[in-house]
PDB file of C-alpha atoms and ligand atoms in Angstrom:
ATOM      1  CA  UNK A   1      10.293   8.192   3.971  1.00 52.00           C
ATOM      2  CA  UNK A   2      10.241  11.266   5.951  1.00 70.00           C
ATOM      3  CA  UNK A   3       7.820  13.848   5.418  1.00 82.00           C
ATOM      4  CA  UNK A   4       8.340  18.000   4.811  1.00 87.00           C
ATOM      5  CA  UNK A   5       8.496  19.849   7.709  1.00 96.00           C
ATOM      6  CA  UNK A   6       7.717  23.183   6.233  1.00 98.00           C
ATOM      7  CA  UNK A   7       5.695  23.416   2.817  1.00 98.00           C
ATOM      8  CA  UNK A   8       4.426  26.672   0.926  1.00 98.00           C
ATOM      9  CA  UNK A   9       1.876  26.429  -1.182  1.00 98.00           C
ATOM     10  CA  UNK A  10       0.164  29.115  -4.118  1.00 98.00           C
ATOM     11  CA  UNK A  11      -3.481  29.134  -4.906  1.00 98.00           C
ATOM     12  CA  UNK A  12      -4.641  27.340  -1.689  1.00 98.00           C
ATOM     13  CA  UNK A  13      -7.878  28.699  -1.514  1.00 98.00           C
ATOM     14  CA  UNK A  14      -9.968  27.007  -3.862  1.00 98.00           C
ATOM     15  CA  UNK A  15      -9.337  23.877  -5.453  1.00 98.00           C
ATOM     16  CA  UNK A  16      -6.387  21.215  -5.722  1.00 98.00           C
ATOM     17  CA  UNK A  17      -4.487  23.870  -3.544  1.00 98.00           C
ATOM     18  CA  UNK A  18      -6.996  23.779  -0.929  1.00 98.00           C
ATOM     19  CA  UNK A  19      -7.706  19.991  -0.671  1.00 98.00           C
ATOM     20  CA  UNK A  20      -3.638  20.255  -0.630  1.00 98.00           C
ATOM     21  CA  UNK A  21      -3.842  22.042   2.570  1.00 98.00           C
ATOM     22  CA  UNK A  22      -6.623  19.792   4.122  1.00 98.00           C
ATOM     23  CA  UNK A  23      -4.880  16.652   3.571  1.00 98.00           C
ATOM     24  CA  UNK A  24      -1.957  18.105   4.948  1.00 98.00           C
ATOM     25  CA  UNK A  25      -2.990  19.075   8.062  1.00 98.00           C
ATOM     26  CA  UNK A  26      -4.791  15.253   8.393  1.00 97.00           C
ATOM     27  CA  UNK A  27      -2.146  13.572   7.660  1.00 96.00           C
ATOM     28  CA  UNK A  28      -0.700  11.325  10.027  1.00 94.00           C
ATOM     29  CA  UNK A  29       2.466  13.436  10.339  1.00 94.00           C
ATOM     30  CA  UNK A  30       1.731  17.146   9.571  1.00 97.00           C
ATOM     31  CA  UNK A  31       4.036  19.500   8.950  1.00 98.00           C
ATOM     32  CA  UNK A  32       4.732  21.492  11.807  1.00 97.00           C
ATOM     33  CA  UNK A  33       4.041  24.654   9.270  1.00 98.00           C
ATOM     34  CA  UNK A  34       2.068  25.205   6.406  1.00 98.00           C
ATOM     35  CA  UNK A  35       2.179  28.405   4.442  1.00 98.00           C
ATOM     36  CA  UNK A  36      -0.805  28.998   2.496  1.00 98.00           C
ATOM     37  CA  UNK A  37      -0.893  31.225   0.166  1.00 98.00           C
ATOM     38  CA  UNK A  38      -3.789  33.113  -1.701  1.00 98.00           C
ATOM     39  CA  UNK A  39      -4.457  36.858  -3.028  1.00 98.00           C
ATOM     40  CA  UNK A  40      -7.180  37.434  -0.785  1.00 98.00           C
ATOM     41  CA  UNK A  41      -6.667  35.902   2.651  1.00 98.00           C
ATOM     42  CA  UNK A  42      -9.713  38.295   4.312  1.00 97.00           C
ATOM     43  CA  UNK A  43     -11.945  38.092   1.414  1.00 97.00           C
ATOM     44  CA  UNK A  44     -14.495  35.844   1.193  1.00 97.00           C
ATOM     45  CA  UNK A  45     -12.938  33.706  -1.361  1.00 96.00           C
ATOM     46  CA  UNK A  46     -10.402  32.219   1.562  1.00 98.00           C
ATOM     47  CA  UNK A  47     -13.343  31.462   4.175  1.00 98.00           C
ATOM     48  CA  UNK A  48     -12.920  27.923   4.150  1.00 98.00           C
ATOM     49  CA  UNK A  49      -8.522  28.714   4.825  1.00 98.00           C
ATOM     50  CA  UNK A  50      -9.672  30.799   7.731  1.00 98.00           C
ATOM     51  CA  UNK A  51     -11.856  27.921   9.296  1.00 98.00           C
ATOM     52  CA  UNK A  52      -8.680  25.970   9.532  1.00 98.00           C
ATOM     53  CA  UNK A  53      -6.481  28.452  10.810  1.00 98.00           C
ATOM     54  CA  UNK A  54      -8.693  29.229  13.129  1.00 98.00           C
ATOM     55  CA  UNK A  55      -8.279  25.485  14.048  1.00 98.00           C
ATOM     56  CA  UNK A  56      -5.307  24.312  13.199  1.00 98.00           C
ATOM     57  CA  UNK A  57      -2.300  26.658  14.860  1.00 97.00           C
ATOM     58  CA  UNK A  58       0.581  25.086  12.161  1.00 97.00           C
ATOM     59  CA  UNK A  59      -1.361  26.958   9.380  1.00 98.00           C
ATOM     60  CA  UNK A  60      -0.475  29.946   8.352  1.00 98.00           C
ATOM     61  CA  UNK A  61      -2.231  32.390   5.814  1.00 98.00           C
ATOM     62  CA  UNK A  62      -0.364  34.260   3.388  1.00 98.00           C
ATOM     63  CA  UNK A  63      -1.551  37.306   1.140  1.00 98.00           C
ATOM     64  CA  UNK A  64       0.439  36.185  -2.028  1.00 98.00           C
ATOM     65  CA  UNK A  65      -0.685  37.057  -5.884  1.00 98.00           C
ATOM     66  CA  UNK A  66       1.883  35.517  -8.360  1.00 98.00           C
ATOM     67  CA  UNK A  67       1.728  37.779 -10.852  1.00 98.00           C
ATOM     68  CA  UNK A  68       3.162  40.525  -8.375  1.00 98.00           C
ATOM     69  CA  UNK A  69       6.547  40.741  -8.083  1.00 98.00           C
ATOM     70  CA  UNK A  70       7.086  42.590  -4.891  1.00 98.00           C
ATOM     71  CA  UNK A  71       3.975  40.932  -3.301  1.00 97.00           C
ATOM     72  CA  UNK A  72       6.205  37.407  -3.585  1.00 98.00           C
ATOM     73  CA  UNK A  73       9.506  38.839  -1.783  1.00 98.00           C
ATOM     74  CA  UNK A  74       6.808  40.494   0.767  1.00 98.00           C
ATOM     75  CA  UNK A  75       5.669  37.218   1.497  1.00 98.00           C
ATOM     76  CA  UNK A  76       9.087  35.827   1.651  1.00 98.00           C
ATOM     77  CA  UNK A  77       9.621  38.411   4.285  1.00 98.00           C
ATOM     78  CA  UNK A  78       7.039  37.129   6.180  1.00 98.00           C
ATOM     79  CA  UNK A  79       7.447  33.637   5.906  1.00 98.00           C
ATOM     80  CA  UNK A  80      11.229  34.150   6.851  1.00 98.00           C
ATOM     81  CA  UNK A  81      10.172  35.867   9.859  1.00 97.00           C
ATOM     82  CA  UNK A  82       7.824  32.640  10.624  1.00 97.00           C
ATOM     83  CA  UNK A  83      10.676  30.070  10.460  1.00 97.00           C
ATOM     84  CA  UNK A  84      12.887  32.057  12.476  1.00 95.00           C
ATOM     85  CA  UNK A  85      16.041  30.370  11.575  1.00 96.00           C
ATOM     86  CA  UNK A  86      14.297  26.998   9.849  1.00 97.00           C
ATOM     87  CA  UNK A  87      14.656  26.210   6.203  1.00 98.00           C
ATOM     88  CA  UNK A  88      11.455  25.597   3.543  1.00 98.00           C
ATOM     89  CA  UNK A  89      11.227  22.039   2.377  1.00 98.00           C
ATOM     90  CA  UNK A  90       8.696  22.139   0.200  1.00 98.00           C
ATOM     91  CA  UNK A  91       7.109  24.777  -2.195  1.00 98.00           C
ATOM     92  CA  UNK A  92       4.394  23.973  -4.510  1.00 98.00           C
ATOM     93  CA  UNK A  93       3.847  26.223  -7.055  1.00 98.00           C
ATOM     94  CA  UNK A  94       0.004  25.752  -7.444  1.00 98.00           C
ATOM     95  CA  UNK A  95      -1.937  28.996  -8.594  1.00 98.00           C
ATOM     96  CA  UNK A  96      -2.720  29.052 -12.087  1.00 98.00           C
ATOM     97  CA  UNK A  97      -5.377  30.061 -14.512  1.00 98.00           C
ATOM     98  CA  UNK A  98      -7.062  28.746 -18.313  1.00 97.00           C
ATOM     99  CA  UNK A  99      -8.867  30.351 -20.461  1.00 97.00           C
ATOM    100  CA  UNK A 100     -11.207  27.614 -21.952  1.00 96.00           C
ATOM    101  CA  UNK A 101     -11.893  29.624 -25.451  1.00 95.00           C
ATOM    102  CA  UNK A 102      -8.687  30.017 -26.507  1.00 95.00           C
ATOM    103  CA  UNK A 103      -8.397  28.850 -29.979  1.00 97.00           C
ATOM    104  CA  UNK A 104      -5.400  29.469 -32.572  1.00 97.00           C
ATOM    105  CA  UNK A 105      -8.601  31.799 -33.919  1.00 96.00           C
ATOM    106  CA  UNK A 106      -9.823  33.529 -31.012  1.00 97.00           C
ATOM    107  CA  UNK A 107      -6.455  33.679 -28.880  1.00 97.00           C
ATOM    108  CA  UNK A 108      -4.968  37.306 -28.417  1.00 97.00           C
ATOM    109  CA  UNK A 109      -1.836  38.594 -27.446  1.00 98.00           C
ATOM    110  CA  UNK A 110      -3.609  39.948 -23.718  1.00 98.00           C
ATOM    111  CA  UNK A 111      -4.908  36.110 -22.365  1.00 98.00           C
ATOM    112  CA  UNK A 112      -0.987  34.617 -24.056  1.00 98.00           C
ATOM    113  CA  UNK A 113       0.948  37.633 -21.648  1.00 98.00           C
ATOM    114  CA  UNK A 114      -1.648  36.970 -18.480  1.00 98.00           C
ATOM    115  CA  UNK A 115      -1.792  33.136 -19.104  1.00 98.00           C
ATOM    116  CA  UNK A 116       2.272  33.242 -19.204  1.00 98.00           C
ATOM    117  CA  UNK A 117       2.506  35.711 -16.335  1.00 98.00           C
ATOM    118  CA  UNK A 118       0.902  33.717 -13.758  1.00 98.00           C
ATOM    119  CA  UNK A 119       1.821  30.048 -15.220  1.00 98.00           C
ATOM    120  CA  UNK A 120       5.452  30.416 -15.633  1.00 98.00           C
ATOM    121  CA  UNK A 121       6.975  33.567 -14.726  1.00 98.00           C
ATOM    122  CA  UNK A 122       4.851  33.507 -11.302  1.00 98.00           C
ATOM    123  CA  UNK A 123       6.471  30.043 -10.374  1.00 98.00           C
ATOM    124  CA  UNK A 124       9.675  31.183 -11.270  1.00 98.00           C
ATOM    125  CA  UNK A 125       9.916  34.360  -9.294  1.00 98.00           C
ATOM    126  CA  UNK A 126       8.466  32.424  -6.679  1.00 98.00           C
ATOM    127  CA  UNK A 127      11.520  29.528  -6.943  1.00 98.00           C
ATOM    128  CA  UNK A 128      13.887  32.941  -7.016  1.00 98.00           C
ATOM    129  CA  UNK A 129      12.586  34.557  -3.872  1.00 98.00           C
ATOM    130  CA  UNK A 130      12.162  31.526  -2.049  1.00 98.00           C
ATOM    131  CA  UNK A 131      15.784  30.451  -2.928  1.00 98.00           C
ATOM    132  CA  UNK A 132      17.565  31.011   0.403  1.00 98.00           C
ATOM    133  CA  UNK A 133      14.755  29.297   2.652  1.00 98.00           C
ATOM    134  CA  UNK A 134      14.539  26.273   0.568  1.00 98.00           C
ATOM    135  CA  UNK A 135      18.843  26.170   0.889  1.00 98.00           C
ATOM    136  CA  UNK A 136      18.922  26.605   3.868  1.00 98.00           C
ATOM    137  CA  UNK A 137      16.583  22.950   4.401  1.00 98.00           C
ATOM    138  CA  UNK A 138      18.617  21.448   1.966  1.00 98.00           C
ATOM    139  CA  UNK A 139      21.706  22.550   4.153  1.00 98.00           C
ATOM    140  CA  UNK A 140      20.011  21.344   7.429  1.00 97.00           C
ATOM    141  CA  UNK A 141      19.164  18.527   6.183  1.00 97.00           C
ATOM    142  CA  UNK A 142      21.120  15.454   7.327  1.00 95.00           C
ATOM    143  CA  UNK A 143      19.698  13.439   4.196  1.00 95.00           C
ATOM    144  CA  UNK A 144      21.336  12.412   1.223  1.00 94.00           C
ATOM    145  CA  UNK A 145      20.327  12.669  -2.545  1.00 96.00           C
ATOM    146  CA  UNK A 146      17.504  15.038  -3.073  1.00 98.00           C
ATOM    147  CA  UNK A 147      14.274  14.753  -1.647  1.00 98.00           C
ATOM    148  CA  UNK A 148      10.833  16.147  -0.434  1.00 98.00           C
ATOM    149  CA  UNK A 149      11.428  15.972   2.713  1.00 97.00           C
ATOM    150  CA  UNK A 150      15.253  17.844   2.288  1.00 98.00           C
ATOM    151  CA  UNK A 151      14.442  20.783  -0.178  1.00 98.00           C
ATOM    152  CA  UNK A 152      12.485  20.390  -3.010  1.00 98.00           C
ATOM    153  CA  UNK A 153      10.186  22.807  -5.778  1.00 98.00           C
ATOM    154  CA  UNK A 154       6.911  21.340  -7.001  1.00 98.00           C
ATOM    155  CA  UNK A 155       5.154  23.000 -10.249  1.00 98.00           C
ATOM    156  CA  UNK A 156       1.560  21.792 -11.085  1.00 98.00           C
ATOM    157  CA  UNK A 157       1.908  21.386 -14.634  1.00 98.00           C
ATOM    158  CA  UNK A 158      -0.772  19.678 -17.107  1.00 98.00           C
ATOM    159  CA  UNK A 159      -0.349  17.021 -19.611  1.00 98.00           C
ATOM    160  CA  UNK A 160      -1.726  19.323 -22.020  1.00 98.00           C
ATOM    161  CA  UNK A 161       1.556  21.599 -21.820  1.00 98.00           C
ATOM    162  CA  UNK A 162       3.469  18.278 -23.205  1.00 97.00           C
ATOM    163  CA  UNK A 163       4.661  18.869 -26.539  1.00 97.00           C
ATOM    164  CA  UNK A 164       4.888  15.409 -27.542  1.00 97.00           C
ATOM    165  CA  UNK A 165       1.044  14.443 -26.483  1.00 97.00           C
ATOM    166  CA  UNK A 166      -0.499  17.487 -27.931  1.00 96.00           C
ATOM    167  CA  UNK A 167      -2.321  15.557 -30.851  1.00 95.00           C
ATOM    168  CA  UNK A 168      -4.071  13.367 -28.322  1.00 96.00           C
ATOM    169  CA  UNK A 169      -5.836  16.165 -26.780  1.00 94.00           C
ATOM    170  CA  UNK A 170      -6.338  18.737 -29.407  1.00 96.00           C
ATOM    171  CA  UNK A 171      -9.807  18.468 -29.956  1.00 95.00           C
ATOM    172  CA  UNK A 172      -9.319  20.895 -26.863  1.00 94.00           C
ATOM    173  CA  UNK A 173      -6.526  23.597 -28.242  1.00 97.00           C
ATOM    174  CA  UNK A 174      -6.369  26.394 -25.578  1.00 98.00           C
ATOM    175  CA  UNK A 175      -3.516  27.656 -27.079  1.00 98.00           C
ATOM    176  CA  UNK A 176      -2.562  30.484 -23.868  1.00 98.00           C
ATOM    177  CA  UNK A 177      -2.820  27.652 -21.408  1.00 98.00           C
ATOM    178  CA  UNK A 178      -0.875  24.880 -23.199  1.00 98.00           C
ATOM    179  CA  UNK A 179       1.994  27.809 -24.110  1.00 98.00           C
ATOM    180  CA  UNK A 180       2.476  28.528 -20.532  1.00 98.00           C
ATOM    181  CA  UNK A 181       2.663  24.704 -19.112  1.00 98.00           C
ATOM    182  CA  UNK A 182       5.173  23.649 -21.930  1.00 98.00           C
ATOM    183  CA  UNK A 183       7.508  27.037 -20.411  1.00 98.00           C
ATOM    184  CA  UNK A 184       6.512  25.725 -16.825  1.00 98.00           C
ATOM    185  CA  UNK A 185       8.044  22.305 -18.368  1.00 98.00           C
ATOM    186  CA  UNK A 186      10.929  23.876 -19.276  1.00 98.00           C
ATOM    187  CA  UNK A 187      11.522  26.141 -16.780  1.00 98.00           C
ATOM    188  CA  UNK A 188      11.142  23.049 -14.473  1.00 98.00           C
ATOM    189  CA  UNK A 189      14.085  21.274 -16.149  1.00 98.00           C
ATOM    190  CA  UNK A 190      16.022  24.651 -16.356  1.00 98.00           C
ATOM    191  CA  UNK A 191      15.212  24.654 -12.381  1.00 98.00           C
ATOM    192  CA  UNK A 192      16.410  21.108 -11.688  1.00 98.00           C
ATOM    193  CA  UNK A 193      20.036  21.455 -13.682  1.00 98.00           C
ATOM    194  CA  UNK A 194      21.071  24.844 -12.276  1.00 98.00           C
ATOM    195  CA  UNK A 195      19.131  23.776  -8.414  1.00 98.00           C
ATOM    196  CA  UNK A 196      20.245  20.450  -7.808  1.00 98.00           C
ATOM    197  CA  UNK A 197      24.090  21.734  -6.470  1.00 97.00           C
ATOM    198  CA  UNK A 198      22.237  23.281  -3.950  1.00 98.00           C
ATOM    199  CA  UNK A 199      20.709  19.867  -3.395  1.00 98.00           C
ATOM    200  CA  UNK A 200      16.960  20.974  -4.607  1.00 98.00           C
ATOM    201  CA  UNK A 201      14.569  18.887  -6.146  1.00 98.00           C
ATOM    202  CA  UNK A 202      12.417  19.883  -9.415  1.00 98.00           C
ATOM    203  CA  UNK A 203       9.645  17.986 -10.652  1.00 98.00           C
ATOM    204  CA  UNK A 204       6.854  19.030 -12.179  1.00 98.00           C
ATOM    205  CA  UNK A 205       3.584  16.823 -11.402  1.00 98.00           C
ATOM    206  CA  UNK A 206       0.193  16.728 -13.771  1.00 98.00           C
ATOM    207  CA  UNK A 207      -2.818  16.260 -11.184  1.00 98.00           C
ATOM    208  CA  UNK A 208      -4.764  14.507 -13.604  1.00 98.00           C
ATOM    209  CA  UNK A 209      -8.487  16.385 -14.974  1.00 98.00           C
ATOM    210  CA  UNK A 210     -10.094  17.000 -11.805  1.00 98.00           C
ATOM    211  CA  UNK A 211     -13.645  18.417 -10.495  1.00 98.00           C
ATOM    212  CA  UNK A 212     -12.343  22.112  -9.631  1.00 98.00           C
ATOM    213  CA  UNK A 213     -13.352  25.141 -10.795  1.00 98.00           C
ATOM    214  CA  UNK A 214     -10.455  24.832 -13.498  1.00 98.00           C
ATOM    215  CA  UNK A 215     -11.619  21.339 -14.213  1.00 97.00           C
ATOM    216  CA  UNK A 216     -14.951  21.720 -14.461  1.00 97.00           C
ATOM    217  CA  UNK A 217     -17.675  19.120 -13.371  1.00 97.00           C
ATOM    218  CA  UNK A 218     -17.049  16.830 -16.260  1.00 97.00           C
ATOM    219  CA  UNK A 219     -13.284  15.719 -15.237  1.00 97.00           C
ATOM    220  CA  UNK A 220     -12.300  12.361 -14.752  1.00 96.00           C
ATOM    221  CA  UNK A 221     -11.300  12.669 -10.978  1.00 98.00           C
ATOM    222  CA  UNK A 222     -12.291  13.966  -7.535  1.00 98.00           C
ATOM    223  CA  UNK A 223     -10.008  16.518  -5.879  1.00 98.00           C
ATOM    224  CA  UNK A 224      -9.641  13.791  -3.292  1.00 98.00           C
ATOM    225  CA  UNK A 225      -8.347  11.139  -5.590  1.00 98.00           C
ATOM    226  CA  UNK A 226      -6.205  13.809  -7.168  1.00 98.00           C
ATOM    227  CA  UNK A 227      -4.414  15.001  -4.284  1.00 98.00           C
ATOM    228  CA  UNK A 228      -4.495  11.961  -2.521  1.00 98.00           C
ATOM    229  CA  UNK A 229      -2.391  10.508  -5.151  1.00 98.00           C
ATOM    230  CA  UNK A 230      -0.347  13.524  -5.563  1.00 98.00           C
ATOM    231  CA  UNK A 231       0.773  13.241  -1.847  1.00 98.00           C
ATOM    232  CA  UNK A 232       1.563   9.901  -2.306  1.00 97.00           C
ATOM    233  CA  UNK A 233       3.820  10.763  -4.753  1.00 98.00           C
ATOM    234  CA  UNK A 234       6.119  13.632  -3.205  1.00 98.00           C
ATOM    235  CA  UNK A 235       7.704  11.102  -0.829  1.00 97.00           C
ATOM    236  CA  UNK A 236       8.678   8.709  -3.623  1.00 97.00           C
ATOM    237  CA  UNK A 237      10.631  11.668  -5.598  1.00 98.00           C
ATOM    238  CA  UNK A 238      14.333  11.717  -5.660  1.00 98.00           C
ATOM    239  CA  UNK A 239      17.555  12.677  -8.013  1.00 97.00           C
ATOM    240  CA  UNK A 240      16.085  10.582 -10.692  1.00 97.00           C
ATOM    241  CA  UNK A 241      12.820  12.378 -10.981  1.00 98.00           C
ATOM    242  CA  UNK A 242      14.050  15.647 -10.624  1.00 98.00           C
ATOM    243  CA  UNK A 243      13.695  17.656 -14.116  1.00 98.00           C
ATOM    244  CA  UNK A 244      10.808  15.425 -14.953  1.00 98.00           C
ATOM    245  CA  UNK A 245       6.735  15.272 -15.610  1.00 98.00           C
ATOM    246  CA  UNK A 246       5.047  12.899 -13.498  1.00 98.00           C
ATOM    247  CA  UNK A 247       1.535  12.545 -13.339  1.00 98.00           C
ATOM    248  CA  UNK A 248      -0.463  12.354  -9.717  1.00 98.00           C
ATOM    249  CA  UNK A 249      -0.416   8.201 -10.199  1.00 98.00           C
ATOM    250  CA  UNK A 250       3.867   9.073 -10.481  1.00 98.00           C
ATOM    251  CA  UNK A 251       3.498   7.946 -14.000  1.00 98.00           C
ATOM    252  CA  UNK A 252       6.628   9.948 -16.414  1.00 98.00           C
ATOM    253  CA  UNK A 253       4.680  12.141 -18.922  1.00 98.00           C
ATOM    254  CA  UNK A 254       7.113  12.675 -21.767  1.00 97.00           C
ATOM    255  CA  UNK A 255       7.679  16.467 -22.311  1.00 95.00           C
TER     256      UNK A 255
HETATM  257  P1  LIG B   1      -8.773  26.424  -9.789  1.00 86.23           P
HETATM  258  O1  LIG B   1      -9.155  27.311 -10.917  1.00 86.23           O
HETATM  259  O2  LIG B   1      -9.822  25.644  -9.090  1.00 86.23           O
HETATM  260  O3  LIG B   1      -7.938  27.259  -8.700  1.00 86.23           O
HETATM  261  C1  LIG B   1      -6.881  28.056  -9.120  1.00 86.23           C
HETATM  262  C2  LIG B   1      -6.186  28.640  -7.925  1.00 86.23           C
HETATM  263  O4  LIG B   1      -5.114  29.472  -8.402  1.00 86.23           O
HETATM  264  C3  LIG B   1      -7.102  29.541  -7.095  1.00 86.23           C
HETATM  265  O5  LIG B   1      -6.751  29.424  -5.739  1.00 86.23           O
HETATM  266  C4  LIG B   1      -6.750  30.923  -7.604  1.00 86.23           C
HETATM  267  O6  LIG B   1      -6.999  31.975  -6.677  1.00 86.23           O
HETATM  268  C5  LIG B   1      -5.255  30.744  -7.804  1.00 86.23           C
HETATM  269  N1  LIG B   1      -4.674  31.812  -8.621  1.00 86.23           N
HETATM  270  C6  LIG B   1      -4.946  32.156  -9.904  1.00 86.23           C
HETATM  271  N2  LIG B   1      -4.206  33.211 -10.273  1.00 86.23           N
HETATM  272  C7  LIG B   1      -3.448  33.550  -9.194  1.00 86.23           C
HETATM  273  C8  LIG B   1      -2.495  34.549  -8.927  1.00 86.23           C
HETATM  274  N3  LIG B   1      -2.161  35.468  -9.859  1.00 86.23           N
HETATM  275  N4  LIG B   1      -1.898  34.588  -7.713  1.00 86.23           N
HETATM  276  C9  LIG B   1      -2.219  33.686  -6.759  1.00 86.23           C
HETATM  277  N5  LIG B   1      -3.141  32.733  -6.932  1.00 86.23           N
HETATM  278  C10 LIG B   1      -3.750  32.663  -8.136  1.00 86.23           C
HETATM  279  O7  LIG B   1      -7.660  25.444 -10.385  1.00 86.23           O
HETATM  280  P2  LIG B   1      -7.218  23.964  -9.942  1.00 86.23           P
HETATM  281  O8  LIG B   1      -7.221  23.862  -8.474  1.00 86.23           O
HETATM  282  O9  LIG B   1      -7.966  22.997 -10.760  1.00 86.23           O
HETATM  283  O10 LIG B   1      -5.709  23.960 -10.499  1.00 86.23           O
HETATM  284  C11 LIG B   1      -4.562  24.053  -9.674  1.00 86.23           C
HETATM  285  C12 LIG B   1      -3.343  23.807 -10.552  1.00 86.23           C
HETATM  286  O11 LIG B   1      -3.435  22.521 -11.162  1.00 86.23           O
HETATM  287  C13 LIG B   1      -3.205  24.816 -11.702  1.00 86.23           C
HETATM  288  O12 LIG B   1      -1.857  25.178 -11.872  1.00 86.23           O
HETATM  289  C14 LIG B   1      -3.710  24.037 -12.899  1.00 86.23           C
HETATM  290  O13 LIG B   1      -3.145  24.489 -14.115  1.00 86.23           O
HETATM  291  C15 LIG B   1      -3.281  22.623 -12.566  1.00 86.23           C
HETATM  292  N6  LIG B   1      -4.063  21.613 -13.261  1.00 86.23           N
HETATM  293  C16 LIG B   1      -5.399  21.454 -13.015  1.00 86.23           C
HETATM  294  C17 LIG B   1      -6.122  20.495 -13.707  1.00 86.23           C
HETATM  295  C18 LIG B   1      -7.581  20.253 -13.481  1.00 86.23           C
HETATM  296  O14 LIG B   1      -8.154  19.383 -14.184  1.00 86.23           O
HETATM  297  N7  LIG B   1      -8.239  20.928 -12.549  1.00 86.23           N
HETATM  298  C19 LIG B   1      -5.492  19.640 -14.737  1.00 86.23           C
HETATM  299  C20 LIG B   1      -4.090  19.881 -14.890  1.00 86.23           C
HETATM  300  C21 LIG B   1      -3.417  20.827 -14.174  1.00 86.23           C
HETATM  301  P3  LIG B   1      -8.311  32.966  -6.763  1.00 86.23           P
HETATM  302  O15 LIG B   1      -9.394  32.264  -5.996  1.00 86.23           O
HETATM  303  O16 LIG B   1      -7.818  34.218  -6.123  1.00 86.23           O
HETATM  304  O17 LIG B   1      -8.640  33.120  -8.217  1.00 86.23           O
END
């Protein structure tokens, strides 16, 4: 199976979006560009992005917050500029945030709005403004049936935004955080019916609890294992996974 050409990715500073990027660009096949995004490119934060851009000439840093809407068609700007003429195979909606406290008790109407804001509505302005690039690879492509490699949108979800399995992991409630995956889920299904004309794939893909920042210390699994299994994943997708959850073994998580 083919692999994307051109992949954009949010949050890919820190974390599963930055081991994202590394594995990437050491893959046998990289893409021949790699847009990755983060809200502070020259701040310290994105140190470790600028070490590879400095050596890796197919990466490209984008200034890109989520939660602002004009700063996402800016950075469409730019990254239409980039591709001069070439489509966007692959965007992976990454960025996200958790607030670990948030009980049914302590939750407050501030952390649900933020929590939302960057969770779902980020990933879906991002699918909006992104539209016409990830078309136009679908239209290039010379591939049938929907794919990674043709044109495809990739939301890191959580198991913990499945409605069904909530039970099984409530001893943990973070009520802001679970809201705004089970609207990512949704919007992810809403995203594969009213995409796939356009021959655009939707999945939305749980990494598993990993050692990040997010994760904490405690989780189950390295950011290695995680992405390494998410990776080998995207090539596997096509029409029948689209408007799914998957987790990062390609395991269906039931909404
Ligand atoms: P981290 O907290 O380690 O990293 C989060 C990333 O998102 C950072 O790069 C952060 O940037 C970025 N980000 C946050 N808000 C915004 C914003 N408004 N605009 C742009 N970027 C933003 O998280 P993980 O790497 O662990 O998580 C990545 C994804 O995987 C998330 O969507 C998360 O929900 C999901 N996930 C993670 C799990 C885990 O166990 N770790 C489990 C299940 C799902 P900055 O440095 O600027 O803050």
């Amino acid at each position: 199976m083919a692999a994307a050409r051109t992949v954009l990715l949010t949050g890919s500073n820190r974390g599963i979006g930055l081991e994202l990027v590394k594995q990437l660009l050491g893959s046998p096949r990289p893409p021949a560009w790699i847009f990755a995004t983060c809200r502070d490119p020259e701040g310290p934060r994105a140190q470790e992005l600028r070490d590879l851009a400095s050596k890796h000439p197919n990466l490209v840093l984008v200034k890109l917050d989520v939660e602002n809407p004009s700063a996402i068609t800016d950075a469409a700007k730019v990254v239409e500029g980039k591709l001069n003429g070439m489509g966007l195979n692959l965007l992976i909606n990454n960025a996200g945030i958790y607030t670990p406290t948030a009980s049914l008790e302590t939750v407050d109407a501030e952390d649900m709005v933020r929590t939302y804001k960057t969770n779902a509505v980020g990933p879906m302005l991002m699918a909006q403004a992104f539209l016409p690039l990830l078309k136009k690879a679908a239209q290039d492509s010379k591939e049938k049936g929907l794919s990674c490699s043709k044109a495809a949108i990739i939301n890191m979800s959580t198991i913990l935004g499945s409605i069904k399995k909530t039970a099984d992991s409530f001893f943990h409630p973070v009520i802001s955080y679970r809201c705004s995956k089970a609207a990512l889920n949704m919007l992810t299904m809403c995203q594969a019916l009213t995409y796939k004309e356009a021959g655009i794939l939707c999945v939305a893909l749980h990494p598993g609890w990993v050692k990040t920042d997010m994760g904490s210390q405690e989780a189950d699994l390295t950011v290695d294992t995680s992405v390494r299994g998410l990776l080998s994943v995207l090539p596997i997708l096509s029409e029948k996974h689209s408007g799914t959850l998957l987790n990062w073994e390609g395991k269906a998580i039931p909404w």
